[in-house]
């Protein structure tokens, strides 16, 4: 839904920023500002400032800043649209839908939300009542405290034909709507309950509405779980269980733990791992990965210990990790002992042991490589035969720009020389022993250096957000054309092209009418675990920019390395010989970049 700029301005005008932030942060007066401890990073000395007269907040420790909409987005981990709707409701502002079609769709969704709300309340009452004794015993057996049961809204569907249907009708919910929500089914004698004699686990959207249910059988029988199918408010494979709770915990270090089942997820939360979510019993999808990307940069993918010996299960892990990595997230694999799931591991070994598993979890690429390396180590091949197999393994599983890094890793695991791996592609075909030529191959050339967007762009923009006066000093030394990300480049160009910028507020003022850029600025200013940037004072910021300049100078060498590597791979793939000159230049460059 697109929002009228006048409506956004009205929200900012009506919602008093100091009162709003005061609900999350203890603020005290300091001059014209209010200050407190930043809610977005750990600190002991207050660096979080609220400017009530300008409707703006800024943390001089982590760089977070923005208006009331930005604050709600960050603090509650909501999308821009959800933040607008939440604040509009607080301010009594009505947001008009786009069209009659949108009105009808929204009306149907609201009706289903209400049906799910009534159902969740019914299931919770049944769990607390006489009929829920067996379900309560099952929760106790799983180690769930009453507080955990209440926090996750667990319930019980009684073993009755139409107990829920009757309760829905008493609360004014049409059974046709309940059927579209997946709560009841039509039969010859009317509607009957879809869930019977099951522990009920509701799934909530990040905005708070109940959107689906999972029913776990209490005794023996199949299916063990009965889940909501696709409805107008829930699409299987798009949502993640407990993300409504975990997104706030994820804000601290931008990490989430993904497990397979509802109850494993709940067990992790009770054990203190409140950034856990579950994939809702489906093969992991691109939509779920995109949803994770909104709240985290780092994912721990945790699977049952039995998966380590199951080809099908490990393949599922490979698929899930690949899907997540394709959205730009970093993935680590948490492998549990055979026979354990997250819940049983916590019960048997405790929270500290699970925390150690997280600390030692290997990256997904390393996990996949390690399995293949173990097979090579178990074989009888000589080092000369192992090297080309290892080289092929690296090329098949890792990005081309990381091949040399993984050569070093795999060579150490196999106890062979890394040079054997590097040279194995030359030695695989005698045609590669080409005579020395006097000129370099005609199809090699230097191109303009470039840098990965996250390798320096975020750092530069963050520094200029904190101290925009440095723009004049570095505008000619860090060229805008080096920025590969269009939005980053546009922000940088506007900052270095402006005059008389002295504060962060001045920079945000440049984009006061561009909410999308304000969101990007807030994202760029966040410091995550991988960041090496720490800005204590002006000299440290200037020193870091100097390092960026030096890094850009070295980039041409890195670019040349990639060109040569690609050229060699293409020549080998085409059956062409690799000249001594080309090999010599490549090997000399590898040695130089390793220093």
Coordinates of C-alpha atoms in Angstrom, one line a residue:
X1 CA 0.0 0.0 0.0
X2 CA 1.3 3.4 -0.9
X3 CA 0.8 6.3 1.5
X4 CA 0.0 9.9 0.8
X5 CA 2.9 12.1 1.9
X6 CA 0.4 14.3 3.7
X7 CA -0.7 11.3 5.8
X8 CA 3.0 10.5 6.7
X9 CA 3.5 14.2 7.7
X10 CA 0.3 14.1 9.8
X11 CA 1.6 11.0 11.6
X12 CA 4.9 12.6 12.4
X13 CA 3.1 15.7 13.6
X14 CA 0.6 13.9 15.8
X15 CA 2.9 11.3 17.4
X16 CA 5.1 13.1 20.0
X17 CA 8.5 11.5 19.5
X18 CA 9.6 12.0 23.1
X19 CA 6.5 10.3 24.5
X20 CA 6.8 7.4 22.1
X21 CA 10.5 6.7 22.7
X22 CA 10.0 7.3 26.4
X23 CA 7.9 4.0 26.4
X24 CA 11.1 2.1 25.4
X25 CA 13.9 4.2 26.8
X26 CA 14.4 6.0 30.1
X27 CA 15.2 9.6 29.0
X28 CA 16.5 12.6 31.0
X29 CA 16.7 16.3 30.0
X30 CA 20.1 17.6 28.7
X31 CA 19.8 21.1 27.3
X32 CA 17.2 21.1 24.5
X33 CA 17.6 17.4 24.0
X34 CA 16.6 14.2 25.9
X35 CA 19.3 11.5 26.4
X36 CA 19.3 7.9 27.4
X37 CA 20.9 4.5 26.8
X38 CA 20.5 3.4 23.2
X39 CA 18.0 0.5 22.7
X40 CA 19.8 -0.6 19.6
X41 CA 23.2 -1.5 21.1
X42 CA 24.7 -2.2 24.5
X43 CA 26.2 0.8 26.2
X44 CA 26.9 2.1 29.7
X45 CA 27.2 5.8 28.9
X46 CA 24.2 7.5 27.3
X47 CA 24.7 8.4 23.7
X48 CA 21.1 8.3 22.5
X49 CA 19.6 11.7 21.8
X50 CA 16.0 12.7 21.2
X51 CA 15.3 16.1 19.6
X52 CA 11.6 16.8 20.4
X53 CA 11.5 20.1 18.6
X54 CA 12.7 18.5 15.3
X55 CA 11.0 15.1 15.7
X56 CA 14.3 13.3 15.3
X57 CA 16.4 10.8 17.3
X58 CA 20.1 10.0 16.9
X59 CA 22.5 7.6 18.6
X60 CA 26.1 8.9 18.5
X61 CA 27.3 5.4 19.5
X62 CA 25.9 3.2 16.8
X63 CA 24.7 5.8 14.3
X64 CA 21.0 4.9 14.5
X65 CA 18.7 7.8 13.6
X66 CA 15.4 8.9 12.1
X67 CA 11.9 9.9 13.0
X68 CA 9.0 8.1 14.8
X69 CA 8.4 5.8 11.9
X70 CA 12.0 4.8 11.7
X71 CA 12.1 4.2 15.5
X72 CA 9.2 1.9 15.5
X73 CA 10.6 0.0 12.5
X74 CA 13.9 -0.6 14.4
X75 CA 12.6 -1.1 17.9
X76 CA 9.7 -3.4 16.9
X77 CA 11.4 -4.9 13.8
X78 CA 8.5 -4.0 11.6
X79 CA 8.3 -3.1 7.9
X80 CA 7.7 0.5 6.9
X81 CA 4.0 -0.2 6.1
X82 CA 3.4 -2.0 9.4
X83 CA 5.0 0.9 11.3
X84 CA 2.8 3.4 9.5
X85 CA -0.3 1.4 10.3
X86 CA 0.7 1.0 13.9
X87 CA 1.4 4.7 14.4
X88 CA -1.7 5.8 12.4
X89 CA -3.8 3.7 14.8
X90 CA -2.1 5.4 17.8
X91 CA -2.7 8.8 16.3
X92 CA -6.3 8.1 15.3
X93 CA -5.5 8.6 11.6
X94 CA -7.5 6.5 9.1
X95 CA -5.5 5.0 6.2
X96 CA -7.7 4.7 3.2
X97 CA -7.3 1.6 1.1
X98 CA -6.3 1.8 -2.6
X99 CA -9.4 0.4 -4.3
X100 CA -12.7 -1.4 -3.8
X101 CA -10.9 -4.7 -4.6
X102 CA -8.4 -4.0 -1.8
X103 CA -11.3 -3.1 0.5
X104 CA -12.9 -6.5 0.0
X105 CA -9.6 -8.4 0.4
X106 CA -8.8 -6.5 3.6
X107 CA -12.3 -7.1 4.9
X108 CA -11.9 -10.9 4.3
X109 CA -8.5 -10.9 6.0
X110 CA -9.8 -9.0 9.0
X111 CA -12.7 -11.5 9.3
X112 CA -10.3 -14.4 9.3
X113 CA -8.0 -12.7 11.8
X114 CA -11.0 -12.4 14.1
X115 CA -11.9 -16.0 13.6
X116 CA -8.4 -17.0 14.5
X117 CA -8.4 -14.7 17.5
X118 CA -11.5 -16.3 18.9
X119 CA -10.2 -19.8 18.2
X120 CA -6.9 -19.1 19.9
X121 CA -8.7 -17.8 23.0
X122 CA -11.0 -21.0 23.0
X123 CA -8.0 -23.3 22.7
X124 CA -6.2 -21.5 25.6
X125 CA -9.4 -21.9 27.8
X126 CA -9.6 -25.5 27.0
X127 CA -6.0 -26.1 27.9
X128 CA -6.5 -24.4 31.3
X129 CA -9.7 -26.3 32.0
X130 CA -10.6 -29.8 33.0
X131 CA -10.5 -31.2 29.5
X132 CA -6.9 -30.0 29.1
X133 CA -5.3 -32.1 31.8
X134 CA -3.6 -34.5 29.4
X135 CA -2.3 -31.6 27.2
X136 CA -1.0 -29.8 30.3
X137 CA 0.8 -33.0 31.4
X138 CA 2.3 -33.2 27.9
X139 CA 3.6 -29.6 28.2
X140 CA 5.1 -30.4 31.6
X141 CA 6.8 -33.4 30.1
X142 CA 8.3 -31.2 27.4
X143 CA 9.6 -28.9 30.2
X144 CA 7.4 -26.0 29.3
X145 CA 6.6 -23.7 32.3
X146 CA 3.2 -22.1 32.7
X147 CA 4.7 -18.7 31.7
X148 CA 6.0 -20.2 28.4
X149 CA 2.6 -21.8 27.7
X150 CA 1.0 -18.4 28.2
X151 CA 3.7 -16.5 26.2
X152 CA 3.3 -18.7 23.1
X153 CA -0.5 -19.0 23.5
X154 CA -0.5 -22.8 23.6
X155 CA -4.0 -24.4 23.8
X156 CA -5.9 -27.6 23.5
X157 CA -8.5 -28.7 20.9
X158 CA -11.0 -31.0 22.8
X159 CA -11.9 -34.3 21.4
X160 CA -15.4 -33.1 20.3
X161 CA -17.3 -32.9 17.1
X162 CA -18.1 -29.2 17.0
X163 CA -17.0 -27.6 20.3
X164 CA -14.9 -24.9 18.4
X165 CA -17.7 -24.4 15.8
X166 CA -20.2 -23.7 18.6
X167 CA -17.8 -21.2 20.3
X168 CA -17.1 -19.4 17.1
X169 CA -20.8 -19.0 16.4
X170 CA -21.4 -17.7 20.0
X171 CA -18.8 -15.1 19.3
X172 CA -20.4 -14.0 16.1
X173 CA -18.0 -15.7 13.7
X174 CA -19.6 -17.0 10.5
X175 CA -18.6 -20.7 10.0
X176 CA -18.1 -20.0 6.3
X177 CA -15.3 -17.6 7.4
X178 CA -14.0 -20.1 9.9
X179 CA -13.8 -22.7 7.1
X180 CA -11.8 -20.3 4.9
X181 CA -9.5 -19.9 7.9
X182 CA -9.0 -23.7 8.1
X183 CA -10.6 -24.0 11.6
X184 CA -13.7 -26.1 10.6
X185 CA -14.8 -28.3 7.7
X186 CA -18.2 -28.5 6.0
X187 CA -20.0 -31.9 6.4
X188 CA -23.3 -33.5 5.8
X189 CA -24.6 -32.5 9.2
X190 CA -23.0 -29.0 9.2
X191 CA -19.6 -27.7 10.0
X192 CA -17.3 -29.8 12.3
X193 CA -14.0 -29.0 14.0
X194 CA -10.8 -29.6 12.0
X195 CA -8.6 -30.0 15.1
X196 CA -9.6 -32.6 17.8
X197 CA -7.7 -33.9 20.8
X198 CA -4.5 -32.0 20.0
X199 CA -2.1 -29.5 21.6
X200 CA -2.6 -26.3 19.7
X201 CA 0.2 -24.0 18.7
X202 CA -0.8 -20.7 17.1
X203 CA 1.4 -18.9 14.6
X204 CA 1.3 -15.1 14.7
X205 CA 2.3 -12.5 12.1
X206 CA 4.9 -10.0 13.0
X207 CA 2.1 -7.4 13.4
X208 CA 0.4 -9.6 16.1
X209 CA -2.5 -11.3 14.3
X210 CA -3.0 -15.1 14.7
X211 CA -2.6 -16.4 11.1
X212 CA -2.4 -20.2 11.5
X213 CA -2.4 -23.2 13.9
X214 CA -0.5 -26.4 14.3
X215 CA -2.0 -29.3 16.2
X216 CA 0.2 -31.9 17.8
X217 CA -1.3 -35.3 18.6
X218 CA -1.0 -36.2 22.3
X219 CA -0.8 -39.9 21.9
X220 CA 0.1 -42.3 19.1
X221 CA -1.3 -41.9 15.7
X222 CA -0.9 -40.1 12.4
X223 CA -0.5 -37.4 11.3
X224 CA 1.6 -36.3 14.3
X225 CA 1.1 -32.7 13.3
X226 CA -2.0 -31.2 11.6
X227 CA -1.3 -27.7 10.2
X228 CA -3.3 -24.9 8.6
X229 CA -3.2 -25.0 4.8
X230 CA -3.1 -22.0 2.6
X231 CA -5.7 -19.3 3.5
X232 CA -6.1 -15.6 2.6
X233 CA -3.9 -14.7 5.5
X234 CA -1.4 -17.6 5.5
X235 CA 0.6 -19.1 2.8
X236 CA 2.6 -22.2 3.6
X237 CA 6.3 -21.6 3.0
X238 CA 6.1 -17.8 3.4
X239 CA 6.0 -17.4 7.2
X240 CA 8.2 -18.5 10.1
X241 CA 7.0 -19.5 13.5
X242 CA 7.8 -17.2 16.5
X243 CA 9.3 -14.5 14.3
X244 CA 6.9 -12.1 16.0
X245 CA 8.8 -12.7 19.2
X246 CA 12.3 -13.5 17.9
X247 CA 12.6 -10.3 15.8
X248 CA 13.2 -8.1 18.9
X249 CA 15.8 -10.4 20.2
X250 CA 17.5 -10.5 16.8
X251 CA 17.9 -6.8 16.8
X252 CA 20.7 -7.1 19.4
X253 CA 23.2 -9.0 17.1
X254 CA 21.2 -9.5 13.9
X255 CA 21.2 -13.2 14.2
X256 CA 18.4 -15.8 14.2
X257 CA 18.4 -19.6 14.9
X258 CA 16.2 -21.6 12.6
X259 CA 14.9 -25.0 13.7
X260 CA 12.5 -27.4 12.2
X261 CA 9.6 -27.7 14.7
X262 CA 7.3 -25.6 16.8
X263 CA 8.2 -27.3 20.1
X264 CA 11.9 -27.2 19.5
X265 CA 11.6 -23.5 18.9
X266 CA 9.6 -23.0 22.1
X267 CA 12.2 -25.0 24.1
X268 CA 15.0 -22.8 22.9
X269 CA 13.1 -19.6 23.9
X270 CA 12.5 -21.0 27.4
X271 CA 16.2 -21.8 27.6
X272 CA 17.1 -18.2 26.8
X273 CA 17.6 -18.3 23.1
X274 CA 14.9 -15.9 22.2
X275 CA 16.1 -15.4 18.7
X276 CA 14.8 -18.8 17.6
X277 CA 12.3 -19.4 14.8
X278 CA 10.9 -22.5 13.1
X279 CA 10.3 -23.2 9.5
X280 CA 6.8 -24.6 10.0
X281 CA 7.4 -28.1 8.8
X282 CA 8.1 -27.3 5.1
X283 CA 11.1 -27.3 2.9
X284 CA 12.8 -24.0 3.3
X285 CA 11.7 -21.5 0.7
X286 CA 13.1 -18.3 -0.8
X287 CA 10.1 -16.4 0.7
X288 CA 11.1 -17.5 4.2
X289 CA 14.8 -16.5 3.5
X290 CA 13.6 -13.1 2.4
X291 CA 11.6 -12.7 5.6
X292 CA 14.7 -13.6 7.7
X293 CA 16.7 -11.0 5.8
X294 CA 14.5 -8.3 7.2
X295 CA 15.6 -9.0 10.7
X296 CA 19.0 -10.7 10.6
X297 CA 22.3 -10.9 8.8
X298 CA 23.4 -14.1 10.4
X299 CA 21.5 -17.4 10.5
X300 CA 22.2 -20.5 12.6
X301 CA 20.5 -23.5 10.8
X302 CA 19.9 -26.2 13.4
X303 CA 18.8 -29.7 12.5
X304 CA 18.2 -33.0 14.3
X305 CA 21.3 -35.1 15.0
X306 CA 19.9 -38.0 12.9
X307 CA 20.3 -35.8 9.9
X308 CA 24.1 -36.2 10.0
X309 CA 23.7 -39.8 8.8
X310 CA 20.8 -39.3 6.5
X311 CA 21.4 -38.4 2.8
X312 CA 17.9 -37.0 2.4
X313 CA 18.2 -34.9 5.5
X314 CA 21.6 -33.5 4.7
X315 CA 20.4 -32.7 1.2
X316 CA 17.6 -30.7 2.8
X317 CA 20.1 -28.8 4.9
X318 CA 22.1 -28.0 1.8
X319 CA 19.0 -26.7 0.0
X320 CA 18.0 -24.6 3.0
X321 CA 21.5 -23.1 3.5
X322 CA 21.8 -22.3 -0.2
X323 CA 18.4 -20.6 -0.3
X324 CA 19.3 -18.5 2.7
X325 CA 22.8 -17.6 1.4
X326 CA 21.2 -16.5 -1.9
X327 CA 19.6 -13.6 -0.1
X328 CA 22.9 -12.4 1.1
X329 CA 22.8 -13.8 4.6
X330 CA 25.6 -15.7 6.3
X331 CA 24.7 -19.2 7.4
X332 CA 26.3 -21.5 10.0
X333 CA 25.3 -25.1 10.6
X334 CA 24.6 -26.3 14.1
X335 CA 25.0 -30.1 14.1
X336 CA 23.5 -31.9 17.1
X337 CA 24.6 -35.3 18.3
X338 CA 22.9 -38.3 16.8
X339 CA 19.5 -38.9 18.3
X340 CA 19.1 -35.4 19.6
X341 CA 16.8 -32.6 18.6
X342 CA 17.2 -29.0 20.0
X343 CA 14.6 -29.6 22.8
X344 CA 16.2 -32.9 24.0
X345 CA 19.7 -31.5 23.8
X346 CA 18.7 -28.5 26.0
X347 CA 17.0 -30.9 28.5
X348 CA 20.0 -33.3 28.6
X349 CA 23.0 -30.9 28.3
X350 CA 21.7 -27.4 29.3
X351 CA 21.7 -24.0 27.8
X352 CA 25.5 -23.4 28.1
X353 CA 26.2 -26.5 26.0
X354 CA 23.9 -25.3 23.3
X355 CA 25.5 -21.9 23.4
X356 CA 28.9 -23.6 22.8
X357 CA 27.4 -25.3 19.8
X358 CA 26.5 -21.9 18.4
X359 CA 29.9 -20.5 19.1
X360 CA 31.7 -23.4 17.3
X361 CA 29.2 -23.8 14.4
X362 CA 31.0 -23.9 11.0
X363 CA 29.9 -21.8 8.1
X364 CA 27.5 -23.6 5.7
X365 CA 30.2 -23.8 3.0
X366 CA 32.7 -25.3 5.4
X367 CA 30.1 -27.8 6.6
X368 CA 29.4 -28.9 3.0
X369 CA 33.1 -29.0 2.1
X370 CA 34.0 -31.0 5.3
X371 CA 31.6 -33.8 4.4
X372 CA 33.3 -34.1 1.0
X373 CA 36.8 -33.8 2.4
X374 CA 36.1 -36.6 4.8
X375 CA 35.3 -38.9 1.8
X376 CA 38.6 -37.9 0.2
X377 CA 40.5 -38.6 3.4
X378 CA 38.9 -42.0 3.7
X379 CA 40.1 -43.0 0.2
X380 CA 43.4 -44.5 -0.9
X381 CA 44.3 -41.9 -3.5
X382 CA 47.8 -40.4 -3.4
X383 CA 48.3 -36.6 -2.9
X384 CA 48.8 -36.2 -6.6
X385 CA 45.4 -37.7 -7.3
X386 CA 43.7 -36.0 -4.3
X387 CA 44.7 -32.5 -5.4
X388 CA 42.7 -32.3 -8.6
X389 CA 39.7 -33.8 -6.9
X390 CA 39.9 -31.3 -4.1
X391 CA 40.3 -28.5 -6.6
X392 CA 37.1 -29.7 -8.4
X393 CA 35.3 -29.8 -5.1
X394 CA 36.3 -26.2 -4.3
X395 CA 35.1 -24.9 -7.6
X396 CA 31.8 -26.8 -7.3
X397 CA 30.9 -25.6 -3.8
X398 CA 32.4 -22.1 -3.4
X399 CA 32.1 -18.7 -5.1
X400 CA 34.9 -18.2 -7.6
X401 CA 36.2 -15.1 -5.7
X402 CA 36.8 -17.3 -2.6
X403 CA 38.5 -20.3 -4.3
X404 CA 42.0 -19.5 -3.1
X405 CA 40.8 -19.0 0.5
X406 CA 39.2 -22.4 0.4
X407 CA 42.2 -24.0 -1.3
X408 CA 44.2 -23.1 1.9
X409 CA 41.5 -24.6 4.1
X410 CA 41.1 -27.8 2.2
X411 CA 44.8 -28.3 1.7
X412 CA 45.3 -28.1 5.5
X413 CA 42.5 -30.7 6.1
X414 CA 43.9 -33.1 3.5
X415 CA 47.5 -32.4 4.6
X416 CA 48.7 -31.6 1.1
X417 CA 50.4 -28.5 -0.2
X418 CA 48.1 -25.6 -1.2
X419 CA 50.3 -25.1 -4.3
X420 CA 49.4 -28.6 -5.4
X421 CA 45.8 -27.5 -5.5
X422 CA 46.6 -24.3 -7.3
X423 CA 48.7 -26.1 -9.9
X424 CA 46.5 -29.1 -10.3
X425 CA 44.3 -27.3 -12.9
X426 CA 47.5 -26.7 -15.0
X427 CA 48.7 -30.3 -14.6
X428 CA 45.5 -32.0 -15.5
X429 CA 46.2 -31.8 -19.2
X430 CA 49.6 -32.0 -20.9
X431 CA 48.5 -29.4 -23.5
X432 CA 48.8 -26.8 -20.7
X433 CA 52.6 -27.1 -21.0
X434 CA 52.8 -24.5 -23.6
X435 CA 56.1 -23.0 -24.7
X436 CA 57.0 -19.5 -23.4
X437 CA 55.7 -16.7 -25.6
X438 CA 57.2 -13.2 -25.8
X439 CA 53.9 -11.4 -25.4
X440 CA 51.1 -11.8 -23.0
X441 CA 47.8 -13.3 -24.3
X442 CA 45.9 -10.8 -26.3
X443 CA 42.7 -11.4 -24.5
X444 CA 43.9 -10.1 -21.1
X445 CA 43.4 -6.5 -20.2
X446 CA 43.1 -4.3 -17.1
X447 CA 39.8 -2.8 -16.2
X448 CA 38.8 -0.1 -13.8
X449 CA 38.9 -1.2 -10.2
X450 CA 35.8 -1.9 -8.3
X451 CA 34.9 -2.8 -4.8
X452 CA 32.2 -4.9 -3.3
X453 CA 29.4 -2.7 -2.0
X454 CA 29.6 -3.9 1.6
X455 CA 33.5 -3.7 1.7
X456 CA 33.6 0.1 2.0
X457 CA 30.4 1.9 1.0
X458 CA 28.6 1.4 4.3
X459 CA 31.7 2.4 6.2
X460 CA 32.2 5.6 4.2
X461 CA 28.5 6.7 4.4
X462 CA 28.3 5.8 8.1
X463 CA 31.4 8.0 8.9
X464 CA 30.0 10.9 6.8
X465 CA 26.7 10.5 8.7
X466 CA 28.5 10.9 12.0
X467 CA 30.9 13.7 10.8
X468 CA 29.8 15.2 7.5
X469 CA 32.5 17.8 7.6
X470 CA 35.0 15.1 6.4
X471 CA 33.2 15.0 3.0
X472 CA 35.2 18.0 1.8
X473 CA 38.5 16.4 2.7
X474 CA 37.8 13.0 1.0
X475 CA 35.4 13.9 -1.9
X476 CA 38.3 13.8 -4.5
X477 CA 40.1 10.8 -3.0
X478 CA 37.1 8.5 -2.8
X479 CA 35.3 8.8 -6.1
X480 CA 31.5 8.3 -6.3
X481 CA 32.0 6.1 -9.4
X482 CA 33.6 3.5 -7.0
X483 CA 30.2 2.9 -5.5
X484 CA 28.4 0.0 -7.1
X485 CA 25.2 0.3 -5.2
X486 CA 23.1 3.0 -6.8
X487 CA 21.4 4.1 -3.6
X488 CA 24.7 4.3 -1.7
X489 CA 26.2 6.3 -4.6
X490 CA 23.3 8.7 -4.6
X491 CA 23.6 9.3 -0.9
X492 CA 27.3 9.8 -1.1
X493 CA 27.1 12.2 -4.1
X494 CA 24.5 14.3 -2.3
X495 CA 26.5 14.5 0.9
X496 CA 29.8 15.4 -0.8
X497 CA 28.0 17.8 -3.1
X498 CA 26.3 19.7 -0.3
X499 CA 27.8 22.6 1.7
X500 CA 27.7 23.6 5.3
X501 CA 26.8 20.1 6.6
X502 CA 28.0 19.9 10.2
X503 CA 25.7 17.4 12.0
X504 CA 24.0 14.1 11.4
X505 CA 20.7 15.9 11.5
X506 CA 21.9 18.0 8.5
X507 CA 22.5 14.8 6.5
X508 CA 19.1 13.4 7.4
X509 CA 17.6 16.8 6.4
X510 CA 19.0 16.3 2.9
X511 CA 16.6 13.4 2.5
X512 CA 13.7 14.6 4.6
X513 CA 11.2 13.9 1.8
X514 CA 12.6 10.6 0.8
X515 CA 11.5 8.0 3.4
X516 CA 13.1 5.1 1.4
X517 CA 16.5 6.7 1.7
X518 CA 16.0 7.4 5.4
X519 CA 15.4 3.7 5.9
X520 CA 18.6 2.9 4.0
X521 CA 20.5 5.4 6.1
X522 CA 19.2 3.8 9.2
X523 CA 20.2 0.4 7.9
X524 CA 23.7 1.6 6.8
X525 CA 24.4 3.1 10.2
X526 CA 23.7 -0.1 12.1
X527 CA 26.9 -1.7 13.4
X528 CA 26.8 -5.5 13.3
X529 CA 29.1 -8.2 14.5
X530 CA 31.2 -8.3 11.3
X531 CA 31.9 -4.6 11.3
X532 CA 35.5 -3.6 12.0
X533 CA 34.6 0.0 12.2
X534 CA 34.6 1.7 15.6
X535 CA 34.4 5.5 15.5
X536 CA 35.6 7.0 18.8
X537 CA 36.5 10.5 17.6
X538 CA 37.3 12.5 14.5
X539 CA 40.8 11.3 14.2
X540 CA 39.7 7.7 14.2
X541 CA 37.1 8.4 11.5
X542 CA 39.7 10.2 9.4
X543 CA 42.2 7.3 9.9
X544 CA 39.5 4.8 8.8
X545 CA 38.8 6.8 5.6
X546 CA 42.5 6.8 4.9
X547 CA 42.5 3.0 5.1
X548 CA 39.6 3.0 2.7
X549 CA 41.6 5.1 0.3
X550 CA 44.5 2.6 0.6
X551 CA 42.1 -0.3 0.1
X552 CA 40.8 1.2 -3.1
X553 CA 44.4 1.5 -4.4
X554 CA 44.9 -2.2 -3.8
X555 CA 41.7 -3.1 -5.5
X556 CA 43.2 -3.0 -9.0
X557 CA 45.5 -5.8 -8.0
X558 CA 42.5 -7.8 -6.7
X559 CA 40.6 -7.1 -9.9
X560 CA 43.6 -8.3 -11.9
X561 CA 43.7 -11.5 -9.9
X562 CA 40.1 -12.2 -10.7
X563 CA 40.6 -11.5 -14.4
X564 CA 43.6 -13.8 -14.5
X565 CA 41.8 -16.5 -12.6
X566 CA 38.8 -16.3 -14.9
X567 CA 41.0 -16.3 -18.0
X568 CA 42.9 -19.4 -16.8
X569 CA 39.7 -21.2 -16.0
X570 CA 38.2 -20.3 -19.4
X571 CA 41.3 -21.4 -21.2
X572 CA 41.4 -24.7 -19.4
X573 CA 37.7 -25.2 -20.1
X574 CA 38.2 -24.5 -23.8
X575 CA 41.3 -26.8 -24.0
X576 CA 43.7 -24.0 -24.6
X577 CA 47.3 -24.1 -23.2
X578 CA 48.2 -21.7 -20.4
X579 CA 51.4 -19.9 -21.2
X580 CA 54.4 -19.7 -18.8
X581 CA 54.0 -15.9 -18.7
X582 CA 50.3 -16.1 -17.7
X583 CA 51.1 -18.8 -15.0
X584 CA 54.0 -16.7 -13.7
X585 CA 52.0 -13.5 -13.5
X586 CA 49.2 -15.3 -11.7
X587 CA 51.4 -17.1 -9.2
X588 CA 53.3 -13.9 -8.5
X589 CA 50.1 -12.0 -7.9
X590 CA 48.7 -14.7 -5.6
X591 CA 51.9 -14.5 -3.5
X592 CA 51.7 -10.7 -3.4
X593 CA 48.1 -10.6 -2.3
X594 CA 48.8 -13.2 0.5
X595 CA 51.3 -10.9 2.2

